C-alpha cells in the first residue's frame, strides 16, 4: 500500500509476531523490550510515543517468555502514525535483527481490539529432551505420561501468602501428547491461570516419586492464543489471526 500518514488520535494498531531462537533465549524480557525499542528506530518504524515529560514508545508484549525458552510465536502490539505494507515492514525490521530474532508477521488490528497482553488465554509448547538426558525407556516414559494426563485430577501444592493450598492442574492442561520423541502441551496462560510447562513436568515426576531433572528438557513456545468462546465452550484463536495483513 502507499504509505499513509495518520493523525495521532487515529494511530493504527499493529500486532507484530516474532520468533526468538538460539542464544537469544538467554535474553530476559526487559532486555527484549529495550531491543525492540532500538529496532523501531533503526527500521524507521513510525511508532507512536506517549505524551508527557518522558515520552516512550507505545509498545506492549503478550505473555513474556521465560529465560532459557525459545519461541516461534511471540507477540508485541504497537501503534504507528504511518506505515508501509506488511511485507515491507517485516523486511525492514528483519534487516536490523540480530541472529536468533526474526519478525514473522506485521498485521493491522481493528481500532476496538484489546492489546495482546490482556487477552492471552492459552499457549502451545513443545518439550524435547536435551542430548544425553533422554530416559532409558523412552516408550515407557511416554506411557506413564499419558496415564498421568488422563487422571481425573492432577493435584499440586502451591505456596501462598497465607501458607499453602492445593491446586488441580488438570482443567488447565488443555492438551498433552507425544509427538515423535517430544511432548506437545497446550496449557492455560494469562493473568488469572498461568501454567508453565515446567510445573506440569514437575508434577509428573513427583507422581513417579522422582525429582524433575533440571535442564533435562528444552522448551519451545509454538503459539499464543486468545479465547473467543464463552463459559460453556473454549474457542482458541492465535493472536496473529485477529489482525489482517496490510496490502
Short mmCIF file of C-alpha atoms in Angstrom, two decimals:
data_model
loop_
_atom_site.label_atom_id
_atom_site.label_comp_id
_atom_site.label_asym_id
_atom_site.label_seq_id
_atom_site.Cartn_x
_atom_site.Cartn_y
_atom_site.Cartn_z
CA UNK A 1 0.00 0.00 0.00
CA UNK A 2 1.08 3.60 -0.46
CA UNK A 3 2.48 4.94 2.79
CA UNK A 4 -0.34 6.53 4.74
CA UNK A 5 0.00 9.20 7.41
CA UNK A 6 -2.48 9.33 10.25
CA UNK A 7 -3.47 11.86 12.84
CA UNK A 8 -2.19 10.87 16.30
CA UNK A 9 -5.69 10.24 17.61
CA UNK A 10 -6.19 7.83 14.71
CA UNK A 11 -2.97 5.89 15.14
CA UNK A 12 -3.02 2.43 13.64
CA UNK A 13 -2.85 -0.59 15.94
CA UNK A 14 -0.39 -3.23 14.76
CA UNK A 15 0.42 -6.71 16.08
CA UNK A 16 3.93 -7.98 15.42
CA UNK A 17 4.69 -11.70 15.67
CA UNK A 18 8.31 -12.73 16.15
CA UNK A 19 10.50 -15.76 16.83
CA UNK A 20 13.21 -16.00 19.47
CA UNK A 21 15.83 -18.70 19.00
CA UNK A 22 19.42 -19.72 19.63
CA UNK A 23 21.44 -17.73 22.13
CA UNK A 24 18.66 -15.11 22.31
CA UNK A 25 16.79 -17.48 24.63
CA UNK A 26 19.11 -16.26 27.39
CA UNK A 27 17.93 -12.63 26.98
CA UNK A 28 15.29 -11.62 29.54
CA UNK A 29 12.05 -9.79 28.88
CA UNK A 30 13.22 -6.29 29.87
CA UNK A 31 16.18 -6.55 27.52
CA UNK A 32 13.90 -7.78 24.74
CA UNK A 33 11.77 -4.66 25.27
CA UNK A 34 14.84 -2.43 25.01
CA UNK A 35 16.00 -4.35 21.96
CA UNK A 36 12.73 -3.75 20.10
CA UNK A 37 12.77 -0.08 21.02
CA UNK A 38 16.07 0.12 19.11
CA UNK A 39 14.64 -1.95 16.25
CA UNK A 40 11.79 0.56 15.84
CA UNK A 41 14.31 3.39 15.44
CA UNK A 42 16.73 1.50 13.19
CA UNK A 43 13.95 0.23 10.92
CA UNK A 44 12.39 3.72 10.80
CA UNK A 45 9.04 2.47 12.12
CA UNK A 46 6.81 5.50 12.64
CA UNK A 47 5.79 4.29 16.09
CA UNK A 48 3.61 6.45 18.30
CA UNK A 49 5.09 7.87 21.52
CA UNK A 50 3.28 8.63 24.73
CA UNK A 51 2.85 12.24 25.79
CA UNK A 52 4.34 13.99 28.82
CA UNK A 53 7.80 14.78 30.13
CA UNK A 54 9.19 11.31 29.46
CA UNK A 55 7.65 10.01 26.21
CA UNK A 56 8.06 6.32 25.44
CA UNK A 57 7.11 4.11 22.54
CA UNK A 58 3.59 2.68 22.66
CA UNK A 59 4.50 -1.00 22.88
CA UNK A 60 3.24 -3.99 24.88
CA UNK A 61 4.07 -7.69 24.87
CA UNK A 62 1.88 -10.76 25.31
CA UNK A 63 2.87 -13.30 27.98
CA UNK A 64 6.61 -12.61 28.36
CA UNK A 65 8.75 -15.68 27.72
CA UNK A 66 10.93 -17.14 30.47
CA UNK A 67 14.71 -17.07 30.17
CA UNK A 68 16.05 -20.21 28.52
CA UNK A 69 12.96 -20.85 26.38
CA UNK A 70 12.81 -20.47 22.62
CA UNK A 71 9.69 -19.49 20.70
CA UNK A 72 8.08 -19.44 17.28
CA UNK A 73 5.14 -17.37 18.49
CA UNK A 74 5.90 -14.21 20.46
CA UNK A 75 3.72 -11.11 20.12
CA UNK A 76 4.13 -7.38 20.51
CA UNK A 77 1.46 -4.71 19.97
CA UNK A 78 2.43 -1.22 18.81
CA UNK A 79 0.72 1.90 17.48
CA UNK A 80 2.04 3.64 14.37
CA UNK A 81 1.31 7.02 12.82
CA UNK A 82 2.17 5.84 9.30
CA UNK A 83 3.11 2.55 7.74
CA UNK A 84 4.11 0.70 4.59
CA UNK A 85 2.57 -2.65 3.68
CA UNK A 86 3.08 -5.67 5.93
CA UNK A 87 5.63 -7.40 3.68
CA UNK A 88 7.79 -4.27 3.53
CA UNK A 89 7.63 -3.66 7.27
CA UNK A 90 8.60 -7.26 8.06
CA UNK A 91 11.59 -6.94 5.72
CA UNK A 92 12.68 -3.59 7.17
CA UNK A 93 12.61 -4.86 10.74
CA UNK A 94 14.37 -8.12 9.89
CA UNK A 95 17.18 -6.20 8.21
CA UNK A 96 18.02 -4.77 11.65
CA UNK A 97 17.66 -8.06 13.57
CA UNK A 98 20.43 -10.00 15.24
CA UNK A 99 20.78 -13.75 14.76
CA UNK A 100 18.11 -15.58 16.74
CA UNK A 101 15.42 -12.91 16.33
CA UNK A 102 13.03 -12.78 13.39
CA UNK A 103 9.80 -10.87 12.73
CA UNK A 104 7.23 -13.27 11.29
CA UNK A 105 4.26 -11.00 10.63
CA UNK A 106 3.06 -7.40 10.91
CA UNK A 107 -0.73 -7.16 10.95
CA UNK A 108 -3.26 -4.39 11.40
CA UNK A 109 -5.75 -4.68 14.25
CA UNK A 110 -9.23 -3.25 14.47
CA UNK A 111 -9.46 0.01 16.42
CA UNK A 112 -11.53 -1.72 19.09
CA UNK A 113 -9.05 -4.59 19.58
CA UNK A 114 -7.72 -5.19 23.07
CA UNK A 115 -3.97 -5.43 23.49
CA UNK A 116 -2.40 -8.86 23.35
CA UNK A 117 -1.35 -8.83 26.99
CA UNK A 118 -4.95 -8.58 28.21
CA UNK A 119 -6.45 -11.35 26.04
CA UNK A 120 -3.89 -14.16 26.30
CA UNK A 121 -5.68 -17.36 27.29
CA UNK A 122 -3.51 -20.32 26.22
CA UNK A 123 -0.19 -21.31 24.68
CA UNK A 124 1.31 -24.30 22.86
CA UNK A 125 4.68 -25.75 23.86
CA UNK A 126 6.99 -28.45 22.55
CA UNK A 127 9.33 -30.09 25.07
CA UNK A 128 12.30 -32.11 23.82
CA UNK A 129 14.99 -33.92 25.78
CA UNK A 130 18.47 -32.47 25.54
CA UNK A 131 21.09 -34.88 24.12
CA UNK A 132 22.12 -37.37 26.76
CA UNK A 133 19.14 -36.55 29.01
CA UNK A 134 16.63 -38.95 27.47
CA UNK A 135 15.08 -41.63 29.72
CA UNK A 136 16.50 -45.11 29.15
CA UNK A 137 12.99 -46.39 28.40
CA UNK A 138 11.56 -43.60 26.26
CA UNK A 139 8.42 -45.53 25.30
CA UNK A 140 7.77 -46.34 28.95
CA UNK A 141 8.23 -42.68 29.83
CA UNK A 142 5.53 -41.61 27.38
CA UNK A 143 3.16 -44.36 28.50
CA UNK A 144 3.43 -43.09 32.08
CA UNK A 145 2.99 -39.50 30.91
CA UNK A 146 -0.20 -40.44 29.04
CA UNK A 147 -1.59 -42.19 32.12
CA UNK A 148 -0.68 -39.14 34.22
CA UNK A 149 -2.54 -36.79 31.89
CA UNK A 150 -5.68 -38.93 31.83
CA UNK A 151 -6.12 -38.83 35.59
CA UNK A 152 -9.28 -37.18 36.87
CA UNK A 153 -7.18 -34.77 38.93
CA UNK A 154 -3.59 -33.57 38.96
CA UNK A 155 -3.14 -32.02 42.38
CA UNK A 156 -0.12 -29.96 43.37
CA UNK A 157 0.64 -27.87 46.45
CA UNK A 158 1.43 -24.22 45.82
CA UNK A 159 2.80 -21.76 48.37
CA UNK A 160 0.68 -18.69 49.12
CA UNK A 161 0.99 -15.64 51.37
CA UNK A 162 -1.10 -17.46 53.97
CA UNK A 163 0.66 -20.82 53.70
CA UNK A 164 -0.09 -23.48 51.10
CA UNK A 165 -3.05 -24.58 49.02
CA UNK A 166 -3.84 -27.42 46.68
CA UNK A 167 -4.40 -26.69 43.02
CA UNK A 168 -5.82 -29.03 40.39
CA UNK A 169 -3.80 -28.64 37.19
CA UNK A 170 -5.99 -30.94 35.11
CA UNK A 171 -8.55 -28.30 33.96
CA UNK A 172 -5.66 -26.02 32.99
CA UNK A 173 -3.91 -28.55 30.73
CA UNK A 174 -5.92 -28.45 27.52
CA UNK A 175 -3.87 -30.97 25.56
CA UNK A 176 -0.80 -33.13 26.19
CA UNK A 177 0.51 -35.92 23.99
CA UNK A 178 3.60 -37.46 22.43
CA UNK A 179 4.83 -36.16 19.09
CA UNK A 180 7.84 -38.14 17.91
CA UNK A 181 10.30 -38.07 20.81
CA UNK A 182 8.87 -34.80 22.16
CA UNK A 183 5.97 -33.71 24.34
CA UNK A 184 3.32 -31.35 22.99
CA UNK A 185 1.44 -29.38 25.60
CA UNK A 186 -1.30 -26.75 25.42
CA UNK A 187 -1.91 -25.02 28.73
CA UNK A 188 -3.81 -22.12 30.23
CA UNK A 189 -1.81 -18.90 30.02
CA UNK A 190 -2.58 -15.38 31.17
CA UNK A 191 -3.00 -13.23 34.22
CA UNK A 192 -5.54 -15.42 36.05
CA UNK A 193 -4.42 -19.01 35.33
CA UNK A 194 -0.87 -19.06 34.08
CA UNK A 195 0.53 -22.61 33.98
CA UNK A 196 4.13 -23.17 32.97
CA UNK A 197 5.04 -26.44 31.24
CA UNK A 198 7.87 -26.92 33.77
CA UNK A 199 5.25 -27.07 36.54
CA UNK A 200 3.35 -29.81 34.72
CA UNK A 201 6.53 -31.86 34.24
CA UNK A 202 7.49 -31.38 37.89
CA UNK A 203 4.06 -32.71 38.91
CA UNK A 204 4.52 -35.70 36.59
CA UNK A 205 7.93 -36.61 38.01
CA UNK A 206 6.67 -36.18 41.57
CA UNK A 207 3.82 -38.60 40.77
CA UNK A 208 6.55 -41.13 39.97
CA UNK A 209 8.34 -40.40 43.24
CA UNK A 210 11.18 -38.70 41.39
CA UNK A 211 12.60 -35.19 41.09
CA UNK A 212 12.26 -33.36 37.79
CA UNK A 213 15.84 -33.27 36.45
CA UNK A 214 16.87 -29.63 35.92
CA UNK A 215 17.76 -28.64 32.35
CA UNK A 216 16.75 -32.09 31.04
CA UNK A 217 14.32 -30.62 28.50
CA UNK A 218 14.42 -27.76 26.02
CA UNK A 219 11.09 -25.93 25.98
CA UNK A 220 9.84 -24.04 22.95
CA UNK A 221 6.67 -21.99 22.79
CA UNK A 222 4.90 -22.54 19.48
CA UNK A 223 1.83 -20.28 19.62
CA UNK A 224 -0.18 -17.98 21.89
CA UNK A 225 -3.99 -17.79 21.81
CA UNK A 226 -6.95 -15.63 22.77
CA UNK A 227 -10.20 -17.30 23.81
CA UNK A 228 -13.16 -16.10 21.75
CA UNK A 229 -15.57 -18.57 23.33
CA UNK A 230 -17.74 -18.31 26.40
CA UNK A 231 -18.03 -20.00 29.78
CA UNK A 232 -19.56 -23.06 28.12
CA UNK A 233 -17.13 -23.56 25.24
CA UNK A 234 -13.49 -22.65 24.67
CA UNK A 235 -12.67 -21.20 21.24
CA UNK A 236 -8.96 -20.54 20.95
CA UNK A 237 -7.65 -18.26 18.20
CA UNK A 238 -3.96 -17.48 17.51
CA UNK A 239 -3.26 -13.82 18.31
CA UNK A 240 -1.92 -13.40 14.77
CA UNK A 241 -5.30 -14.38 13.29
CA UNK A 242 -7.01 -11.41 14.98
CA UNK A 243 -5.25 -9.00 12.58
CA UNK A 244 -5.04 -8.57 8.83
CA UNK A 245 -2.09 -8.05 6.52
CA UNK A 246 -1.67 -4.53 5.19
CA UNK A 247 -1.54 -4.62 1.38
#
